[in-house]
Amino acid sequence: MSDAQQPDDTTAHADHEGHDTEGPGYTTPQAAIEESEPEKIAYVMGLYVGTDVDAPDFLGVVDIDPDSETYTEIIDRVEMPNRGDELHHFGWNACSSSCHMDGLERRHLVIPGQRSSRIHVVDTKDRRNPELESVIEPEEVFEHDLSAPHTTHCIPDGQILISMLGDADGDLPGGFLALDENFEVDGRWEPPGEIEMNYDYWYQPRHNVMVSSEWAAPKTYYPGFDMDDVEAGNYGQRLHVWDWENKTVEQTIDLGEEGLIPLEVRFLHSPEATHGYVGAALSSNVFHFHDAGEEWRAEPVIDVEAREHDGWDMPVPGLVTDLLVSMDDRYLFFSNWLHGDVRMYDISDPANPRLADRIWAGGHFGDPAPVQDRELAGGPQMLQLSLDGERLYWTTSLFSSWDNQFYPEEAEQGSVMLKADVDPRNGSMSLDEEFLVDFGDLPDGPARAHEIRWPDGDCTSDVWQ
């Protein structure tokens, strides 16, 4: 049943001044900052793919309320019905882009399995005890010659759009799958053949634009990273600029060798903004893309130099695997998964980011000091920032086969979730030594931890019209 058909008076939402109806989320990014309450729970992907633990992946509910007796504990888990899904990225059925939709709630999490192509729908009406509601089996996805679901975004009319990285056989091209408001497959979103590779995307409806990025074919990255694939051109280096309404590619930007494996795409949150960023993982660059009038352009604005390491035959790239923009559009944060640091940049001038601060925690060069007596395996990876911009959280798993190549100890020890306190006024961060969520201490055994979401929206899922 559609959320729009089941309004829940118990779900709080902000004042929707300027709208005739009330929907999910906040009217503006500034309203999200001012009207939201500090996050008390986090939804975090937990997975066992690539470990010796024979258990299904799960959605973890983490208590992050410092006044709670179960602070930093995983207080509930929603286990998936099958093993081997490799839960990865997930998203809400609705966000602030749908705030004109009367009765629509930000209530259901859409959770794809990267390896299985199975799509799970979880009902979070009871925020601390969510329940699995339905499952879309892989065969329904393959019917549209798509596989390997990745980024899930709500779109303004109540539908859900998922980027798909491969065809039904795990080869190229990828594309996009649309779900309707009842969580049933609505079909292929774009005309087949618009792109070859796919990965992440972000849209700005006020400018009728979407930007998507490229990883590779699932058959290329599933087994792990191989430098021969880079030399063979099997990894992406392009951005695609779409006509959002017509669902067609209007421009493709080749980032060149400086833009190898462009992953996460983030526009500024202001619906008026035509500036955004993408992190090129292998090149360890951050590109700024923007509307230059007759065309969109992208230039590298941050470069992380590779570093020599005694245990490596080649200089170690930083591997910029995740980035986000604070809700006030003032700061950019990104993770250097291999090096082991999280960086904070002032982007008041979007084309000229200025390094404000960084924290080392784990990685191949970071501070090896344990947190809460827990040794750190892996480097900072998936990030999430509080809506007020004062608390930055991250987990340490990237992708099971890549984890096992670069941080094999993580499969035995499990991931951790860490936190930094952020001072937006002075542009600084400090590691919270009292905060540690240990995914290595679970009943079934150590698990990996990946993406993080808040019940009331966050800096990597909310879009405004």
Short mmCIF file of C-alpha atoms in Angstrom, two decimals:
data_model
loop_
_atom_site.label_atom_id
_atom_site.label_comp_id
_atom_site.label_asym_id
_atom_site.label_seq_id
_atom_site.Cartn_x
_atom_site.Cartn_y
_atom_site.Cartn_z
CA MET A 1 0.00 0.00 0.00
CA SER A 2 1.31 3.45 -0.86
CA ASP A 3 2.59 5.66 1.94
CA ALA A 4 0.64 8.47 0.34
CA GLN A 5 -2.50 6.49 1.01
CA GLN A 6 -1.63 5.87 4.64
CA PRO A 7 -0.86 9.16 6.36
CA ASP A 8 0.50 8.59 9.84
CA ASP A 9 -0.24 11.34 12.30
CA THR A 10 2.51 10.06 14.60
CA THR A 11 5.23 11.01 12.11
CA ALA A 12 6.55 14.47 12.81
CA HIS A 13 7.40 16.81 9.98
CA ALA A 14 8.21 20.42 9.65
CA ASP A 15 6.03 23.36 8.81
CA HIS A 16 5.41 23.52 5.08
CA GLU A 17 4.90 27.19 4.59
CA GLY A 18 4.27 27.97 0.96
CA HIS A 19 2.66 24.64 0.20
CA ASP A 20 -1.02 23.78 0.18
CA THR A 21 -0.28 20.29 1.42
CA GLU A 22 2.05 18.65 3.91
CA GLY A 23 4.50 15.99 2.89
CA PRO A 24 7.79 14.54 4.17
CA GLY A 25 10.90 16.44 5.07
CA TYR A 26 11.63 20.14 5.35
CA THR A 27 10.76 23.08 3.14
CA THR A 28 14.37 24.21 2.74
CA PRO A 29 17.89 23.05 3.72
CA GLN A 30 17.97 25.86 6.29
CA ALA A 31 14.70 24.56 7.78
CA ALA A 32 16.31 21.11 8.08
CA ILE A 33 19.17 22.66 10.07
CA GLU A 34 16.97 24.78 12.32
CA GLU A 35 13.97 22.49 12.86
CA SER A 36 15.54 19.04 13.12
CA GLU A 37 16.39 17.44 16.43
CA PRO A 38 19.77 15.80 17.12
CA GLU A 39 19.87 12.27 15.69
CA LYS A 40 19.12 9.53 18.22
CA ILE A 41 19.30 6.41 16.10
CA ALA A 42 21.12 5.52 12.91
CA TYR A 43 20.27 2.90 10.33
CA VAL A 44 23.47 1.17 9.20
CA MET A 45 24.04 -1.55 6.62
CA GLY A 46 25.62 -4.68 8.09
CA LEU A 47 26.85 -7.54 5.92
CA TYR A 48 28.55 -10.89 6.03
CA VAL A 49 29.46 -11.33 2.38
CA GLY A 50 33.12 -12.32 2.04
CA THR A 51 33.50 -13.41 5.67
CA ASP A 52 33.51 -16.89 7.23
CA VAL A 53 30.21 -16.16 8.93
CA ASP A 54 27.24 -17.97 7.41
CA ALA A 55 24.50 -15.42 8.08
CA PRO A 56 22.30 -13.05 6.09
CA ASP A 57 23.09 -9.35 5.77
CA PHE A 58 21.05 -7.02 7.96
CA LEU A 59 19.87 -3.50 8.65
CA GLY A 60 21.31 -2.43 12.00
CA VAL A 61 19.58 0.08 14.30
CA VAL A 62 22.30 1.89 16.25
CA ASP A 63 21.58 3.91 19.38
CA ILE A 64 23.48 7.21 19.09
CA ASP A 65 21.60 9.10 21.79
CA PRO A 66 24.27 10.04 24.38
CA ASP A 67 21.59 10.13 27.09
CA SER A 68 20.53 6.53 26.42
CA GLU A 69 21.59 3.50 28.46
CA THR A 70 22.28 1.64 25.20
CA TYR A 71 24.39 4.42 23.65
CA THR A 72 26.65 3.14 20.82
CA GLU A 73 24.95 -0.28 20.86
CA ILE A 74 23.20 -2.05 17.99
CA ILE A 75 19.76 -2.29 19.54
CA ASP A 76 17.92 -4.07 16.73
CA ARG A 77 18.66 -5.87 13.48
CA VAL A 78 16.43 -6.64 10.52
CA GLU A 79 17.86 -9.76 8.92
CA MET A 80 17.29 -10.26 5.22
CA PRO A 81 15.63 -13.54 4.15
CA ASN A 82 18.57 -14.69 1.97
CA ARG A 83 22.33 -14.91 2.24
CA GLY A 84 24.86 -13.24 -0.03
CA ASP A 85 22.97 -10.07 -0.97
CA GLU A 86 25.87 -7.68 -0.24
CA LEU A 87 23.69 -4.88 1.04
CA HIS A 88 25.44 -1.68 0.03
CA HIS A 89 23.66 1.64 -0.44
CA PHE A 90 20.04 2.29 0.47
CA GLY A 91 17.55 5.13 0.50
CA TRP A 92 14.19 6.46 1.58
CA ASN A 93 10.96 6.16 -0.35
CA ALA A 94 10.43 9.91 0.11
CA CYS A 95 12.48 12.98 0.97
CA SER A 96 12.14 16.75 1.03
CA SER A 97 11.75 16.84 -2.76
CA SER A 98 8.29 15.34 -2.13
CA CYS A 99 7.17 17.87 0.47
CA HIS A 100 4.29 18.90 -1.79
CA MET A 101 2.86 15.35 -1.70
CA ASP A 102 0.02 15.28 0.80
CA GLY A 103 0.26 12.31 3.17
CA LEU A 104 3.50 10.90 1.80
CA GLU A 105 5.83 9.75 4.58
CA ARG A 106 9.58 9.21 4.84
CA ARG A 107 8.89 5.80 6.32
CA HIS A 108 10.15 3.00 4.08
CA LEU A 109 13.78 2.14 3.43
CA VAL A 110 14.55 0.62 0.03
CA ILE A 111 17.56 -1.68 0.47
CA PRO A 112 19.12 -3.28 -2.61
CA GLY A 113 21.51 -6.21 -2.65
CA GLN A 114 24.49 -5.32 -4.85
CA ARG A 115 25.39 -8.92 -5.72
CA SER A 116 21.95 -10.52 -5.63
CA SER A 117 19.97 -7.73 -7.36
CA ARG A 118 17.29 -8.41 -4.74
CA ILE A 119 15.52 -5.27 -3.44
CA HIS A 120 14.14 -5.16 0.12
CA VAL A 121 11.53 -2.78 1.51
CA VAL A 122 11.69 -2.14 5.27
CA ASP A 123 8.95 -0.36 7.20
CA THR A 124 10.38 1.99 9.87
CA LYS A 125 7.07 3.12 11.35
CA ASP A 126 8.50 1.89 14.66
CA ARG A 127 11.87 3.56 14.29
CA ARG A 128 13.67 1.41 16.84
CA ASN A 129 12.12 -1.84 15.66
CA PRO A 130 11.69 -1.70 11.86
CA GLU A 131 10.28 -4.68 9.97
CA LEU A 132 10.88 -6.21 6.57
CA GLU A 133 7.75 -5.55 4.53
CA SER A 134 8.37 -6.96 1.05
CA VAL A 135 11.05 -8.20 -1.34
CA ILE A 136 11.48 -7.71 -5.08
CA GLU A 137 13.17 -10.85 -6.34
CA PRO A 138 16.08 -10.63 -8.83
CA GLU A 139 14.07 -12.13 -11.68
CA GLU A 140 11.80 -9.07 -11.70
CA VAL A 141 14.87 -6.87 -12.12
CA PHE A 142 16.49 -9.03 -14.80
CA GLU A 143 13.33 -8.73 -16.91
CA HIS A 144 14.41 -5.16 -17.62
CA ASP A 145 17.96 -6.25 -18.55
CA LEU A 146 19.40 -4.66 -15.42
CA SER A 147 21.33 -5.88 -12.37
CA ALA A 148 23.55 -4.75 -9.49
CA PRO A 149 21.42 -1.96 -7.90
CA HIS A 150 23.33 0.87 -6.27
CA THR A 151 22.05 4.37 -5.43
CA THR A 152 18.43 4.69 -4.31
CA HIS A 153 16.81 8.13 -4.41
CA CYS A 154 13.22 9.15 -3.87
CA ILE A 155 11.94 11.35 -6.66
CA PRO A 156 9.40 14.13 -6.24
CA ASP A 157 6.24 12.33 -7.35
CA GLY A 158 6.62 9.51 -4.83
CA GLN A 159 8.44 7.06 -7.09
CA ILE A 160 11.87 5.61 -6.33
CA LEU A 161 14.79 5.55 -8.77
CA ILE A 162 17.71 3.09 -8.47
CA SER A 163 20.93 3.22 -10.47
CA MET A 164 21.83 -0.21 -11.85
CA LEU A 165 25.42 -1.04 -12.72
CA GLY A 166 24.99 -3.92 -15.15
CA ASP A 167 22.71 -5.72 -17.53
CA ALA A 168 20.96 -8.96 -16.59
CA ASP A 169 24.23 -10.88 -17.14
CA GLY A 170 26.43 -8.52 -15.10
CA ASP A 171 27.95 -6.93 -18.20
CA LEU A 172 27.51 -3.41 -19.54
CA PRO A 173 25.48 -1.34 -20.05
CA GLY A 174 23.86 -0.37 -16.79
CA GLY A 175 20.86 1.91 -16.46
CA PHE A 176 18.11 2.94 -14.04
CA LEU A 177 15.16 1.06 -12.56
CA ALA A 178 12.02 2.85 -11.36
CA LEU A 179 9.73 1.61 -8.58
CA ASP A 180 6.24 2.97 -8.12
CA GLU A 181 4.82 4.31 -4.85
CA ASN A 182 3.67 0.79 -3.94
CA PHE A 183 7.24 -0.57 -4.25
CA GLU A 184 6.56 -2.50 -7.40
CA VAL A 185 8.84 -2.41 -10.44
CA ASP A 186 7.58 0.30 -12.77
CA GLY A 187 10.12 -0.42 -15.49
CA ARG A 188 13.28 0.94 -16.95
CA TRP A 189 13.51 4.68 -16.30
CA GLU A 190 15.70 5.73 -19.21
CA PRO A 191 15.83 4.64 -22.85
CA PRO A 192 18.29 1.70 -23.12
CA GLY A 193 21.70 2.66 -24.44
CA GLU A 194 21.91 6.17 -23.00
CA ILE A 195 25.05 5.20 -21.05
CA GLU A 196 27.48 2.29 -20.74
CA MET A 197 28.78 2.47 -17.16
CA ASN A 198 26.83 3.66 -14.17
CA TYR A 199 27.27 4.25 -10.45
CA ASP A 200 25.94 7.17 -8.38
CA TYR A 201 23.68 10.08 -9.34
CA TRP A 202 22.12 13.25 -7.97
CA TYR A 203 19.41 15.46 -9.45
CA GLN A 204 18.43 19.12 -9.17
CA PRO A 205 14.80 19.35 -10.33
CA ARG A 206 14.71 23.15 -10.35
CA HIS A 207 17.35 23.05 -13.10
CA ASN A 208 15.97 19.94 -14.81
CA VAL A 209 19.35 18.23 -14.51
CA MET A 210 20.79 14.97 -13.19
CA VAL A 211 24.49 14.02 -13.07
CA SER A 212 25.56 10.36 -12.98
CA SER A 213 29.00 8.77 -12.56
CA GLU A 214 30.74 5.50 -13.54
CA TRP A 215 32.28 2.53 -11.75
CA ALA A 216 32.49 -0.54 -14.01
CA ALA A 217 30.61 -3.66 -15.07
CA PRO A 218 29.71 -5.89 -12.11
CA LYS A 219 31.79 -8.70 -13.60
CA THR A 220 34.79 -6.36 -13.46
CA TYR A 221 34.60 -5.17 -9.84
CA TYR A 222 32.89 -8.15 -8.15
CA PRO A 223 36.08 -10.30 -7.93
CA GLY A 224 38.19 -7.39 -6.62
CA PHE A 225 40.46 -4.68 -7.98
CA ASP A 226 42.86 -5.58 -10.80
CA MET A 227 45.25 -2.99 -12.30
CA ASP A 228 44.95 -4.78 -15.65
CA ASP A 229 41.31 -3.70 -15.77
CA VAL A 230 42.39 -0.07 -15.43
CA GLU A 231 44.88 -0.42 -18.28
CA ALA A 232 42.21 -2.14 -20.38
CA GLY A 233 39.81 0.76 -19.86
CA ASN A 234 37.32 -1.32 -17.91
CA TYR A 235 36.82 1.37 -15.26
CA GLY A 236 34.91 4.59 -15.78
CA GLN A 237 36.14 8.18 -15.99
CA ARG A 238 33.11 10.11 -17.24
CA LEU A 239 30.17 12.10 -15.93
CA HIS A 240 26.82 12.15 -17.69
CA VAL A 241 24.58 15.22 -17.61
CA TRP A 242 20.93 14.30 -18.07
CA ASP A 243 17.75 16.10 -19.01
CA TRP A 244 15.87 15.12 -15.86
CA GLU A 245 12.37 15.30 -17.33
CA ASN A 246 13.15 13.69 -20.67
CA LYS A 247 15.50 11.10 -19.14
CA THR A 248 18.11 11.55 -21.82
CA VAL A 249 21.84 12.26 -21.71
CA GLU A 250 22.54 15.78 -23.00
CA GLN A 251 26.29 15.88 -22.35
CA THR A 252 29.09 13.51 -21.36
CA ILE A 253 32.20 14.89 -19.67
CA ASP A 254 35.37 12.80 -19.94
CA LEU A 255 37.44 13.48 -16.81
CA GLY A 256 40.53 11.84 -18.29
CA GLU A 257 43.19 10.03 -16.29
CA GLU A 258 42.75 12.50 -13.44
CA GLY A 259 39.18 11.31 -13.03
CA LEU A 260 39.50 7.53 -12.86
CA ILE A 261 36.53 5.82 -11.18
CA PRO A 262 34.28 8.79 -10.37
CA LEU A 263 32.01 7.58 -7.59
CA GLU A 264 29.80 9.65 -5.28
CA VAL A 265 28.00 12.65 -6.82
CA ARG A 266 26.84 15.52 -4.57
CA PHE A 267 25.15 18.74 -5.62
CA LEU A 268 25.03 21.60 -3.17
CA HIS A 269 21.77 21.37 -1.23
CA SER A 270 20.34 24.70 -2.28
CA PRO A 271 17.81 24.01 -5.06
CA GLU A 272 19.16 27.14 -6.74
CA ALA A 273 22.71 25.77 -6.89
CA THR A 274 24.32 24.55 -10.09
CA HIS A 275 27.53 23.43 -8.39
CA GLY A 276 28.47 19.96 -7.25
CA TYR A 277 31.34 17.57 -6.61
CA VAL A 278 32.35 14.05 -7.50
CA GLY A 279 35.18 12.05 -5.96
CA ALA A 280 37.44 10.14 -8.38
CA ALA A 281 38.51 7.17 -6.26
CA LEU A 282 41.52 5.80 -8.07
CA SER A 283 42.90 9.18 -9.12
CA SER A 284 42.29 10.46 -5.59
CA ASN A 285 40.84 13.71 -6.88
CA VAL A 286 37.73 15.70 -6.19
CA PHE A 287 36.17 17.38 -9.23
CA HIS A 288 33.96 20.45 -9.09
CA PHE A 289 31.23 20.39 -11.76
CA HIS A 290 29.03 23.34 -12.60
CA ASP A 291 26.74 24.89 -15.17
CA ALA A 292 28.92 27.17 -17.33
CA GLY A 293 26.04 28.46 -19.41
CA GLU A 294 25.89 26.60 -22.71
CA GLU A 295 27.50 23.49 -21.22
CA TRP A 296 28.46 21.80 -17.95
CA ARG A 297 32.11 21.70 -17.00
CA ALA A 298 34.17 19.73 -14.47
CA GLU A 299 37.63 20.58 -13.13
CA PRO A 300 39.79 18.89 -10.49
CA VAL A 301 39.92 21.13 -7.42
CA ILE A 302 41.44 18.81 -4.78
CA ASP A 303 44.27 16.37 -5.36
CA VAL A 304 45.50 13.77 -2.86
CA GLU A 305 49.06 12.74 -3.62
CA ALA A 306 49.93 9.03 -3.58
CA ARG A 307 52.37 8.00 -0.83
CA GLU A 308 55.16 5.47 -0.69
CA HIS A 309 54.60 2.53 1.65
CA ASP A 310 57.04 -0.24 2.58
CA GLY A 311 54.42 -2.92 2.03
CA TRP A 312 53.35 -1.73 -1.42
CA ASP A 313 55.00 -2.11 -4.83
CA MET A 314 53.49 1.18 -5.97
CA PRO A 315 52.64 4.50 -4.31
CA VAL A 316 49.40 4.14 -2.36
CA PRO A 317 46.56 6.35 -3.67
CA GLY A 318 44.26 7.90 -1.10
CA LEU A 319 41.20 6.34 -2.76
CA VAL A 320 38.54 9.01 -2.26
CA THR A 321 35.58 6.68 -1.74
CA ASP A 322 32.90 8.91 -0.21
CA LEU A 323 32.17 12.61 0.10
CA LEU A 324 29.32 14.78 1.31
CA VAL A 325 28.33 18.44 1.56
CA SER A 326 27.08 19.95 4.82
CA MET A 327 23.46 21.02 4.79
CA ASP A 328 24.45 24.71 4.84
CA ASP A 329 26.62 24.14 1.72
CA ARG A 330 29.66 25.51 3.53
CA TYR A 331 31.79 22.39 3.99
CA LEU A 332 32.81 19.37 1.93
CA PHE A 333 33.97 16.23 3.74
CA PHE A 334 35.59 13.23 2.10
CA SER A 335 37.29 9.96 3.10
CA ASN A 336 40.72 8.71 2.01
CA TRP A 337 40.02 5.04 2.57
CA LEU A 338 43.54 3.71 1.93
CA HIS A 339 45.49 6.51 3.56
CA GLY A 340 43.22 6.67 6.61
CA ASP A 341 42.09 10.29 6.95
CA VAL A 342 38.84 12.24 6.75
CA ARG A 343 39.17 15.75 5.35
CA MET A 344 37.06 18.87 5.81
CA TYR A 345 37.16 21.66 3.19
CA ASP A 346 35.61 25.12 3.24
CA ILE A 347 33.68 25.45 -0.03
CA SER A 348 32.33 28.95 0.43
CA ASP A 349 33.94 29.49 -2.97
CA PRO A 350 32.84 26.24 -4.70
CA ALA A 351 35.60 26.35 -7.32
CA ASN A 352 38.36 26.88 -4.77
CA PRO A 353 37.97 24.55 -1.77
CA ARG A 354 40.22 25.35 1.19
CA LEU A 355 41.43 22.58 3.52
CA ALA A 356 40.06 23.36 6.97
CA ASP A 357 40.96 20.27 8.98
CA ARG A 358 41.48 16.51 8.86
CA ILE A 359 41.48 13.50 11.19
CA TRP A 360 43.56 10.33 10.98
CA ALA A 361 41.94 7.07 12.11
CA GLY A 362 43.08 3.69 10.80
CA GLY A 363 44.11 3.14 7.19
CA HIS A 364 47.64 2.41 5.98
CA PHE A 365 49.06 5.73 7.19
CA GLY A 366 46.65 6.81 9.90
CA ASP A 367 46.92 6.81 13.65
CA PRO A 368 47.06 3.11 14.67
CA ALA A 369 45.93 3.94 18.21
CA PRO A 370 42.89 1.89 19.22
CA VAL A 371 39.62 3.57 20.13
CA GLN A 372 38.06 2.25 23.33
CA ASP A 373 40.78 -0.45 23.30
CA ARG A 374 39.50 -1.64 19.90
CA GLU A 375 42.08 -2.04 17.13
CA LEU A 376 40.97 -0.35 13.91
CA ALA A 377 40.82 -2.47 10.77
CA GLY A 378 40.21 -0.57 7.54
CA GLY A 379 40.10 3.15 6.87
CA PRO A 380 37.39 5.83 7.02
CA GLN A 381 34.81 5.11 4.34
CA MET A 382 31.07 5.85 4.25
CA LEU A 383 30.33 9.23 5.84
CA GLN A 384 27.22 10.79 7.30
CA LEU A 385 26.86 14.24 8.87
CA SER A 386 24.23 15.48 11.30
CA LEU A 387 21.78 17.96 9.82
CA ASP A 388 23.18 20.74 12.03
CA GLY A 389 26.70 19.92 10.78
CA GLU A 390 28.16 19.26 14.24
CA ARG A 391 28.65 15.47 14.25
CA LEU A 392 30.37 13.46 11.52
CA TYR A 393 30.09 9.65 11.57
CA TRP A 394 31.75 7.03 9.40
CA THR A 395 32.13 3.29 8.90
CA THR A 396 35.09 1.37 7.45
CA SER A 397 33.91 -1.18 4.85
CA LEU A 398 34.03 -0.41 1.11
CA PHE A 399 33.06 -3.59 -0.78
CA SER A 400 33.61 -7.15 0.41
CA SER A 401 36.11 -8.32 -2.23
CA TRP A 402 37.98 -4.98 -2.13
CA ASP A 403 38.01 -5.09 1.70
CA ASN A 404 39.57 -8.53 1.55
CA GLN A 405 42.30 -7.28 -0.78
CA PHE A 406 43.31 -4.13 1.05
CA TYR A 407 42.22 -4.80 4.65
CA PRO A 408 41.89 -8.61 5.01
CA GLU A 409 41.82 -8.33 8.80
CA GLU A 410 38.44 -6.61 8.63
CA ALA A 411 36.71 -9.89 7.70
CA GLU A 412 37.98 -11.35 10.98
CA GLN A 413 37.61 -8.30 13.21
CA GLY A 414 34.53 -6.64 11.72
CA SER A 415 33.96 -2.95 11.00
CA VAL A 416 33.65 -0.06 13.38
CA MET A 417 31.56 3.09 13.32
CA LEU A 418 33.37 6.21 14.57
CA LYS A 419 32.44 9.83 15.15
CA ALA A 420 34.05 13.25 15.09
CA ASP A 421 32.75 16.39 16.75
CA VAL A 422 32.69 19.22 14.22
CA ASP A 423 32.98 22.93 14.95
CA PRO A 424 31.42 24.61 11.88
CA ARG A 425 32.18 28.08 13.20
CA ASN A 426 35.93 27.51 13.32
CA GLY A 427 36.13 24.79 10.66
CA SER A 428 37.66 22.06 12.82
CA MET A 429 37.07 18.45 13.85
CA SER A 430 38.11 16.24 16.77
CA LEU A 431 37.76 12.47 17.11
CA ASP A 432 35.28 11.48 19.81
CA GLU A 433 37.32 8.92 21.75
CA GLU A 434 34.22 7.86 23.70
CA PHE A 435 32.24 6.84 20.62
CA LEU A 436 32.68 3.39 19.10
CA VAL A 437 30.11 1.05 17.56
CA ASP A 438 31.74 -2.36 17.21
CA PHE A 439 30.37 -4.51 14.38
CA GLY A 440 32.93 -7.14 15.35
CA ASP A 441 30.97 -8.05 18.46
CA LEU A 442 27.70 -9.48 17.15
CA PRO A 443 25.89 -12.76 17.93
CA ASP A 444 26.56 -14.32 14.50
CA GLY A 445 30.13 -13.04 14.29
CA PRO A 446 32.04 -10.01 12.99
CA ALA A 447 30.23 -8.04 10.28
CA ARG A 448 31.13 -5.29 7.85
CA ALA A 449 29.37 -1.92 8.20
CA HIS A 450 28.58 0.35 5.29
CA GLU A 451 26.15 3.21 4.60
CA ILE A 452 24.44 5.29 7.35
CA ARG A 453 21.04 7.02 7.30
CA TRP A 454 19.01 9.12 9.76
CA PRO A 455 15.23 8.68 10.13
CA ASP A 456 14.61 12.39 9.46
CA GLY A 457 16.79 12.74 6.39
CA ASP A 458 20.46 13.42 5.97
CA CYS A 459 23.09 15.17 3.90
CA THR A 460 23.36 12.41 1.29
CA SER A 461 19.71 11.70 0.56
CA ASP A 462 17.63 14.88 0.79
CA VAL A 463 16.89 16.84 -2.41
CA TRP A 464 14.80 20.01 -2.71
CA GLN A 465 12.64 21.18 -5.58
#
